[in-house]
Coordinates of C-alpha atoms and ligand atoms in Angstrom, one line a residue:
M20 CA -185.0 -89.2 -8.1
T21 CA -183.7 -87.6 -11.3
T22 CA -184.8 -89.5 -14.4
V23 CA -182.9 -89.0 -17.7
V24 CA -183.4 -90.3 -21.2
V25 CA -180.2 -90.8 -23.3
T26 CA -180.9 -91.6 -26.9
G27 CA -178.1 -93.3 -28.9
G28 CA -176.5 -94.5 -25.7
A29 CA -175.0 -97.6 -27.3
G30 CA -173.0 -95.4 -29.7
F31 CA -169.6 -93.7 -29.2
I32 CA -170.5 -90.5 -27.3
G33 CA -173.7 -91.9 -25.9
S34 CA -172.0 -94.9 -24.2
N35 CA -169.3 -92.6 -22.8
L36 CA -172.1 -90.4 -21.5
V37 CA -173.9 -93.3 -19.8
R38 CA -170.6 -94.3 -18.2
Y39 CA -169.9 -90.7 -17.1
L40 CA -173.4 -90.5 -15.6
R41 CA -173.0 -93.8 -13.7
R42 CA -169.8 -92.5 -12.2
K43 CA -170.8 -88.9 -11.4
H44 CA -174.5 -89.1 -10.8
Q45 CA -175.1 -92.5 -9.3
D46 CA -178.6 -91.6 -8.1
W47 CA -179.8 -90.6 -11.5
R48 CA -182.1 -93.1 -13.3
I49 CA -181.1 -93.6 -16.9
F50 CA -183.3 -94.8 -19.8
N51 CA -181.0 -95.5 -22.7
I52 CA -182.9 -95.8 -26.0
D53 CA -181.0 -97.1 -28.9
K54 CA -182.0 -98.8 -32.1
L55 CA -178.7 -100.7 -32.3
T56 CA -177.9 -99.9 -35.8
Y57 CA -174.5 -101.1 -37.2
A58 CA -173.0 -98.3 -35.1
G59 CA -174.8 -99.2 -31.8
N60 CA -173.0 -101.8 -29.8
L61 CA -173.9 -103.3 -26.4
D62 CA -170.2 -104.1 -25.9
N63 CA -169.8 -100.4 -25.4
L64 CA -171.8 -100.7 -22.2
A65 CA -170.1 -103.9 -20.9
G66 CA -170.1 -103.7 -17.1
I67 CA -173.1 -101.4 -16.8
E68 CA -175.7 -103.6 -15.2
V69 CA -179.4 -103.2 -16.0
G70 CA -181.2 -102.4 -12.7
P71 CA -183.2 -99.6 -11.0
E72 CA -180.7 -97.0 -12.0
Y73 CA -180.1 -98.1 -15.6
N74 CA -182.5 -99.4 -18.2
F75 CA -181.8 -100.2 -21.8
I76 CA -184.5 -100.1 -24.5
Q77 CA -183.8 -101.2 -28.0
G78 CA -186.0 -98.9 -30.0
D79 CA -186.1 -96.3 -32.7
V80 CA -186.5 -92.6 -31.7
A81 CA -188.9 -92.3 -34.6
D82 CA -191.3 -94.7 -32.8
G83 CA -193.6 -92.4 -30.9
A84 CA -195.6 -95.3 -29.2
M85 CA -192.4 -96.8 -27.8
L86 CA -191.3 -93.3 -26.5
A87 CA -194.7 -92.7 -24.9
R88 CA -194.2 -96.0 -23.0
V89 CA -190.9 -94.8 -21.7
W90 CA -192.5 -91.6 -20.4
A91 CA -195.5 -93.4 -18.9
R92 CA -195.7 -93.2 -15.0
R93 CA -192.5 -91.2 -14.6
R94 CA -191.3 -87.6 -14.9
V95 CA -188.3 -87.3 -17.2
K96 CA -186.1 -84.4 -16.1
Y97 CA -183.5 -84.3 -18.8
V98 CA -183.3 -85.7 -22.4
F99 CA -179.9 -86.1 -24.0
H100 CA -180.7 -86.6 -27.6
L101 CA -177.6 -88.2 -29.3
A102 CA -179.2 -90.9 -31.5
A103 CA -178.3 -90.3 -35.1
E104 CA -176.8 -91.7 -38.3
T105 CA -173.4 -90.1 -38.1
H106 CA -171.0 -91.0 -40.8
V107 CA -170.5 -88.4 -43.6
D108 CA -169.1 -91.0 -46.0
R109 CA -172.2 -93.3 -45.7
S110 CA -174.5 -90.3 -46.0
L111 CA -172.9 -89.4 -49.4
N112 CA -173.9 -92.9 -50.7
D113 CA -177.4 -93.1 -49.1
A114 CA -179.0 -90.1 -47.4
V115 CA -182.3 -91.9 -46.6
P116 CA -181.5 -93.5 -43.2
F117 CA -180.1 -90.1 -42.2
V118 CA -183.4 -88.3 -42.9
R119 CA -185.3 -91.0 -41.1
S120 CA -183.3 -91.1 -37.9
N121 CA -181.9 -87.6 -37.7
V122 CA -184.9 -85.6 -38.9
E123 CA -188.0 -87.7 -38.4
G124 CA -186.5 -89.3 -35.3
T125 CA -185.8 -85.9 -33.8
A126 CA -189.3 -84.6 -34.7
V127 CA -191.0 -87.5 -33.1
L128 CA -188.9 -87.4 -30.0
L129 CA -189.5 -83.6 -29.6
D130 CA -193.3 -84.1 -29.9
V131 CA -193.4 -86.8 -27.3
A132 CA -191.1 -85.0 -24.9
R133 CA -193.1 -81.8 -25.3
A134 CA -196.4 -83.6 -24.8
E135 CA -195.3 -85.7 -21.9
G136 CA -193.0 -83.2 -20.3
V137 CA -189.3 -82.6 -19.8
E138 CA -187.3 -79.9 -17.9
K139 CA -184.4 -79.7 -20.3
F140 CA -184.0 -81.3 -23.7
I141 CA -180.3 -81.3 -24.8
Y142 CA -179.7 -81.8 -28.5
M143 CA -176.3 -83.0 -29.6
S144 CA -175.6 -81.0 -32.7
T145 CA -172.4 -80.6 -34.6
D146 CA -170.0 -77.9 -35.9
E147 CA -170.8 -79.3 -39.4
V148 CA -174.1 -77.6 -39.5
Y149 CA -172.3 -74.3 -40.3
G150 CA -170.9 -75.7 -43.5
A151 CA -167.2 -75.2 -43.9
V152 CA -164.7 -72.3 -44.4
P153 CA -162.5 -72.5 -47.5
K154 CA -158.7 -72.7 -47.3
G155 CA -157.2 -69.3 -46.4
S156 CA -160.3 -67.9 -44.8
D157 CA -160.1 -66.4 -41.3
E158 CA -163.8 -66.8 -40.6
V159 CA -164.7 -68.4 -37.3
F160 CA -168.2 -69.8 -36.6
T161 CA -170.2 -68.3 -33.7
E162 CA -173.6 -69.5 -32.6
D163 CA -175.1 -66.8 -34.8
S164 CA -173.4 -67.9 -38.0
P165 CA -175.9 -69.2 -40.6
L166 CA -176.4 -72.9 -41.1
K167 CA -175.0 -73.9 -44.5
P168 CA -174.4 -77.7 -44.3
R169 CA -172.6 -79.3 -47.2
N170 CA -173.3 -83.0 -47.0
P171 CA -176.4 -85.2 -46.3
Y172 CA -175.2 -85.9 -42.7
S173 CA -174.8 -82.3 -41.8
A174 CA -178.0 -81.3 -43.7
T175 CA -180.0 -83.7 -41.5
K176 CA -178.3 -82.5 -38.4
A177 CA -179.0 -78.9 -39.3
A178 CA -182.7 -79.8 -40.0
A179 CA -182.9 -81.4 -36.5
D180 CA -181.1 -78.4 -35.0
L181 CA -183.8 -76.1 -36.5
L182 CA -186.6 -78.4 -35.4
C183 CA -185.3 -78.0 -31.8
Q184 CA -185.0 -74.2 -32.2
V185 CA -188.6 -73.9 -33.4
Q186 CA -189.9 -75.9 -30.5
Y187 CA -188.5 -73.2 -28.3
A188 CA -189.6 -70.4 -30.5
S189 CA -193.2 -71.6 -30.9
R190 CA -193.9 -73.5 -27.6
E191 CA -191.1 -72.4 -25.3
M192 CA -190.0 -76.0 -25.0
P193 CA -186.8 -76.0 -22.9
I194 CA -184.3 -76.9 -25.6
V195 CA -180.6 -76.5 -25.4
I196 CA -178.3 -77.2 -28.4
L197 CA -174.6 -78.1 -28.2
R198 CA -172.7 -77.8 -31.5
A199 CA -169.5 -79.8 -30.9
A200 CA -166.3 -80.4 -32.8
N201 CA -164.9 -83.8 -33.8
N202 CA -165.0 -86.1 -30.8
Y203 CA -162.5 -88.8 -30.2
G204 CA -161.8 -91.3 -27.4
P205 CA -162.7 -94.9 -26.3
Y206 CA -165.5 -96.8 -28.0
Q207 CA -165.5 -94.8 -31.3
H208 CA -166.5 -97.0 -34.2
P209 CA -163.5 -98.0 -36.4
E210 CA -165.1 -96.4 -39.5
K211 CA -164.2 -92.9 -38.2
F212 CA -160.8 -91.4 -38.9
L213 CA -158.8 -91.8 -35.7
P214 CA -160.0 -95.3 -34.8
L215 CA -159.7 -96.4 -38.4
M216 CA -156.1 -95.1 -38.3
L217 CA -155.3 -96.9 -35.0
T218 CA -156.9 -100.2 -35.9
N219 CA -155.5 -100.3 -39.4
L220 CA -152.0 -99.6 -38.0
M221 CA -152.4 -102.3 -35.4
E222 CA -153.5 -104.7 -38.1
G223 CA -150.4 -103.8 -40.2
R224 CA -152.4 -102.0 -42.8
Q225 CA -151.9 -98.5 -44.3
V226 CA -154.0 -95.5 -43.2
P227 CA -156.1 -94.0 -46.0
I228 CA -155.7 -90.2 -46.1
Y229 CA -158.4 -88.5 -48.2
G230 CA -156.9 -86.1 -50.8
T231 CA -153.8 -84.3 -49.6
G232 CA -154.6 -84.6 -45.9
Q233 CA -154.7 -80.8 -45.6
Q234 CA -158.3 -80.5 -44.4
L235 CA -158.4 -79.2 -40.8
R236 CA -160.3 -80.7 -37.9
D237 CA -160.6 -79.7 -34.2
W238 CA -160.3 -82.7 -31.9
L239 CA -162.4 -82.8 -28.7
F240 CA -161.9 -85.5 -26.1
V241 CA -165.2 -87.3 -25.5
E242 CA -165.1 -86.9 -21.7
D243 CA -165.0 -83.1 -22.1
T244 CA -168.2 -83.4 -24.2
C245 CA -169.9 -85.5 -21.6
K246 CA -169.1 -83.0 -18.9
A247 CA -170.4 -80.2 -21.0
L248 CA -173.7 -82.0 -21.8
V249 CA -174.4 -82.4 -18.1
T250 CA -173.5 -78.8 -17.2
L251 CA -175.9 -77.7 -20.0
A252 CA -178.7 -79.9 -18.5
E253 CA -178.2 -78.4 -15.1
H254 CA -177.3 -74.8 -15.9
A255 CA -178.1 -73.6 -19.4
E256 CA -181.0 -71.3 -20.2
P257 CA -183.8 -72.8 -22.2
G258 CA -183.4 -71.8 -25.9
S259 CA -179.7 -71.4 -25.7
I260 CA -177.2 -72.7 -28.2
Y261 CA -173.5 -73.3 -27.6
N262 CA -170.4 -74.2 -29.6
L263 CA -167.9 -76.5 -28.0
A264 CA -164.4 -76.5 -29.6
G265 CA -161.6 -79.0 -29.0
S266 CA -157.9 -78.5 -28.7
G267 CA -157.5 -76.4 -31.9
I268 CA -157.6 -77.2 -35.6
I269 CA -154.9 -79.3 -37.2
P270 CA -154.6 -80.8 -40.7
N271 CA -155.6 -84.5 -40.9
I272 CA -152.0 -85.4 -42.0
E273 CA -150.7 -83.8 -38.8
L274 CA -153.0 -85.9 -36.7
A275 CA -151.8 -89.0 -38.5
R276 CA -148.2 -87.9 -37.9
K277 CA -148.8 -87.5 -34.2
V278 CA -150.3 -91.0 -34.0
L279 CA -147.3 -92.4 -35.8
G280 CA -145.0 -90.6 -33.4
V281 CA -146.7 -92.2 -30.4
L282 CA -146.6 -95.6 -32.1
R283 CA -143.0 -95.0 -33.3
M284 CA -143.9 -95.9 -36.9
E285 CA -142.6 -94.6 -40.1
E286 CA -144.8 -92.2 -42.2
E287 CA -143.6 -93.6 -45.6
D288 CA -144.9 -97.1 -45.0
S289 CA -148.0 -96.3 -43.0
L290 CA -150.0 -93.6 -44.9
K291 CA -151.7 -93.9 -48.3
M292 CA -153.2 -90.9 -50.1
V293 CA -156.5 -92.0 -51.6
E294 CA -159.3 -90.4 -53.6
D295 CA -160.8 -87.4 -51.8
R296 CA -164.3 -87.4 -50.2
P297 CA -166.7 -85.6 -52.6
G298 CA -167.2 -82.0 -51.4
H299 CA -164.8 -82.6 -48.5
D300 CA -165.4 -79.8 -46.0
F301 CA -162.1 -78.0 -45.4
S302 CA -162.5 -76.7 -41.9
Y303 CA -165.0 -75.9 -39.1
P304 CA -163.3 -73.3 -36.9
L305 CA -165.5 -72.6 -33.9
S306 CA -165.6 -69.8 -31.5
A307 CA -166.1 -71.4 -28.0
E308 CA -166.1 -68.0 -26.3
K309 CA -169.8 -68.1 -25.3
I310 CA -169.8 -71.4 -23.5
E311 CA -166.7 -70.4 -21.6
R312 CA -168.0 -67.0 -20.6
E313 CA -171.5 -68.0 -19.7
L314 CA -171.1 -71.5 -18.2
N315 CA -167.3 -71.7 -17.5
I316 CA -167.1 -74.8 -19.8
R317 CA -163.9 -75.4 -21.7
S318 CA -162.5 -78.6 -23.2
E319 CA -159.6 -79.3 -20.9
T320 CA -157.9 -82.3 -22.5
K321 CA -154.9 -81.4 -24.5
L322 CA -154.7 -83.3 -27.8
D323 CA -151.4 -85.1 -26.9
D324 CA -152.9 -86.4 -23.6
G325 CA -156.2 -87.4 -25.2
L326 CA -154.4 -89.1 -28.0
R327 CA -152.2 -91.1 -25.6
R328 CA -155.2 -92.2 -23.6
T329 CA -157.1 -93.1 -26.7
I330 CA -154.2 -95.1 -28.2
F331 CA -153.7 -96.9 -24.9
W332 CA -157.4 -97.8 -24.9
Y333 CA -157.4 -99.2 -28.4
R334 CA -154.3 -101.1 -27.6
S335 CA -155.8 -102.6 -24.5
N336 CA -159.2 -103.4 -26.1
E337 CA -158.3 -105.4 -29.2
D338 CA -161.2 -107.8 -28.6
W339 CA -163.7 -104.9 -28.8
W340 CA -162.5 -103.5 -32.1
R341 CA -161.6 -106.8 -33.7
A342 CA -165.2 -108.0 -33.2
I343 CA -166.4 -105.0 -35.1
R344 CA -163.8 -105.2 -37.9
E345 CA -164.5 -108.9 -38.4
G346 CA -168.2 -108.4 -38.8
K347 CA -170.2 -106.5 -41.5
F348 CA -167.6 -103.7 -41.4
K349 CA -165.4 -105.9 -43.7
D350 CA -167.8 -105.3 -46.6
Y351 CA -168.0 -101.6 -46.0
Y352 CA -164.2 -101.4 -45.8
K353 CA -163.7 -103.3 -49.1
K354 CA -166.1 -101.0 -50.9
Q355 CA -165.0 -97.7 -49.3
Y356 CA -161.2 -98.4 -49.5
S357 CA -160.8 -100.4 -52.7
E358 CA -157.6 -98.5 -53.4
L359 CA -155.9 -100.1 -50.3
Ligands
LIG411 P1 -172.4 -93.1 -33.3 O1 -172.7 -93.4 -34.7 O2 -171.3 -93.8 -32.6 O3 -173.7 -93.6 -32.4 C1 -175.0 -93.3 -32.8 C2 -176.0 -94.2 -32.0 O4 -177.3 -93.8 -32.3 C3 -175.8 -95.7 -32.3 O5 -175.7 -96.4 -31.1 C4 -177.1 -96.0 -33.1 O6 -177.5 -97.3 -32.9 C5 -178.1 -95.0 -32.5 N1 -179.2 -94.7 -33.5 C6 -179.1 -94.4 -34.8 N2 -180.3 -94.1 -35.3 C7 -181.2 -94.4 -34.3 C8 -182.6 -94.3 -34.1 N3 -183.4 -94.0 -35.2 N4 -183.2 -94.5 -32.9 C9 -182.4 -94.9 -31.9 N5 -181.1 -95.0 -31.9 C10 -180.5 -94.7 -33.1 O7 -172.4 -91.5 -33.1 P2 -171.6 -90.6 -32.1 O8 -170.3 -90.3 -32.7 O9 -171.6 -91.2 -30.8 O10 -172.5 -89.3 -32.2 C11 -173.5 -89.1 -31.2 C12 -174.2 -87.8 -31.5 O11 -173.3 -86.7 -31.5 C13 -174.8 -87.7 -32.9 O12 -176.1 -87.0 -32.9 C14 -173.8 -86.9 -33.7 O13 -174.4 -86.3 -34.8 C15 -173.3 -86.0 -32.7 N6 -172.0 -85.5 -32.9 C16 -170.9 -86.3 -33.0 C17 -169.6 -85.8 -33.2 C18 -168.5 -86.8 -33.3 O14 -167.4 -86.3 -33.6 N7 -168.6 -88.1 -33.1 C19 -169.4 -84.5 -33.2 C20 -170.5 -83.6 -33.0 C21 -171.8 -84.1 -32.8
LIG412 P1 -164.5 -88.4 -39.9 O1 -163.9 -89.2 -38.8 O2 -165.3 -89.2 -40.9 O3 -165.3 -87.2 -39.3 P2 -165.9 -85.9 -40.1 O4 -165.9 -86.1 -41.6 O5 -167.3 -85.9 -39.5 O6 -165.1 -84.7 -39.7 O7 -163.3 -87.8 -40.7 C1 -162.4 -86.8 -40.1 C2 -161.5 -86.3 -41.2 O8 -160.6 -87.3 -41.6 C3 -162.2 -85.7 -42.4 O9 -161.5 -84.6 -42.8 C4 -162.1 -86.9 -43.4 C5 -160.7 -87.5 -43.0 N1 -160.7 -89.0 -43.3 C6 -159.6 -89.5 -44.0 O10 -158.7 -88.7 -44.5 N2 -159.6 -90.8 -44.3 C7 -160.5 -91.7 -43.8 O11 -160.4 -92.9 -44.1 C8 -161.6 -91.1 -43.1 C9 -162.7 -92.0 -42.6 C10 -161.6 -89.8 -42.8

């Protein structure tokens, strides 16, 4: 039996990955380790029954003793390491939890996985580790581009990315790194741009657009990421690093307009320009040539299709997002969006 560890499996991408694995690899045995921070949510896993093929462990990846217990008496084939603090805006206010989970957590997990054994360790990195290109630049990031992160979130992701790389360099630990663009899809926490936009609009509120809305992002449907993660586990060479782009970069304001188009809402009433994010990264244009050439992986979902599916999901799952918005999120929202 193939045993896999997913960290951060109660978050957005992690829960989509658990669902994907339960659909596509029903004989795999999953150990989902998640601390259940404000971003982790067992509602994301509703319908996935705990049993021989699926186990949930509430725990911190920086807790080596807990990790050693997970490894005890079983051979773990793949680790999908997704657990992290992930929100740039929060990291700009308090970097410490990011260092603890993203850097220390990754270091501890790497040590345990190396000591106890793993056939492939997949680290979910981000395009943000490259830093950003300024407006007007035609630079595109390849896997060999230097890492120049520009906010605490991406600095800790870059540190963890390097910790993974050095485990391969020094100990030939079978690490594979995926640097992915902005994911979107079902179960994304409403603090992130697209779900914030959808849930605000559904609550009759305006959508906050940072600065002028001209920053560019590349949107990648979460199911394409899940497929890529599994292909990497099964086929990528140890020590390899891959970029995964989405459907092409577009300005934030254009994404908002697309959403308003689907919802048939007027721009004037719906969008509100607010103070910009400090040091707001302009764009992370990725070359996805390597992953396509070597592993035949490409993100297949067109933005318009993925958006329609995502909007449909948020419309059909009001109970899920209202429960989040009515909880602690209220305080965060008030503080972050005092202009609204
Ligand atoms: P998320 O914030 O929705 O989920 C993160 C999960 O990790 C939560 O369930 C949280 O409880 C858990 N977690 C946090 N700290 C932990 C710890 N110390 N121990 C155990 N669990 C912990 O994040 P996401 O958007 O699903 O991102 C998943 C991964 O993908 C992250 O590593 C992120 O950096 C990376 N990534 C995300 C994107 C994106 O656009 N969302 C893009 C590229 C890379
Ligand atoms: P976000 O979802 O936070 O992802 P990231 O910063 O990791 O790319 O933000 C996506 C883009 O949307 C980013 O350019 C910032 C912008 N944004 C807004 O304009 N308003 C908002 O309220 C938020 C949360 C983000």
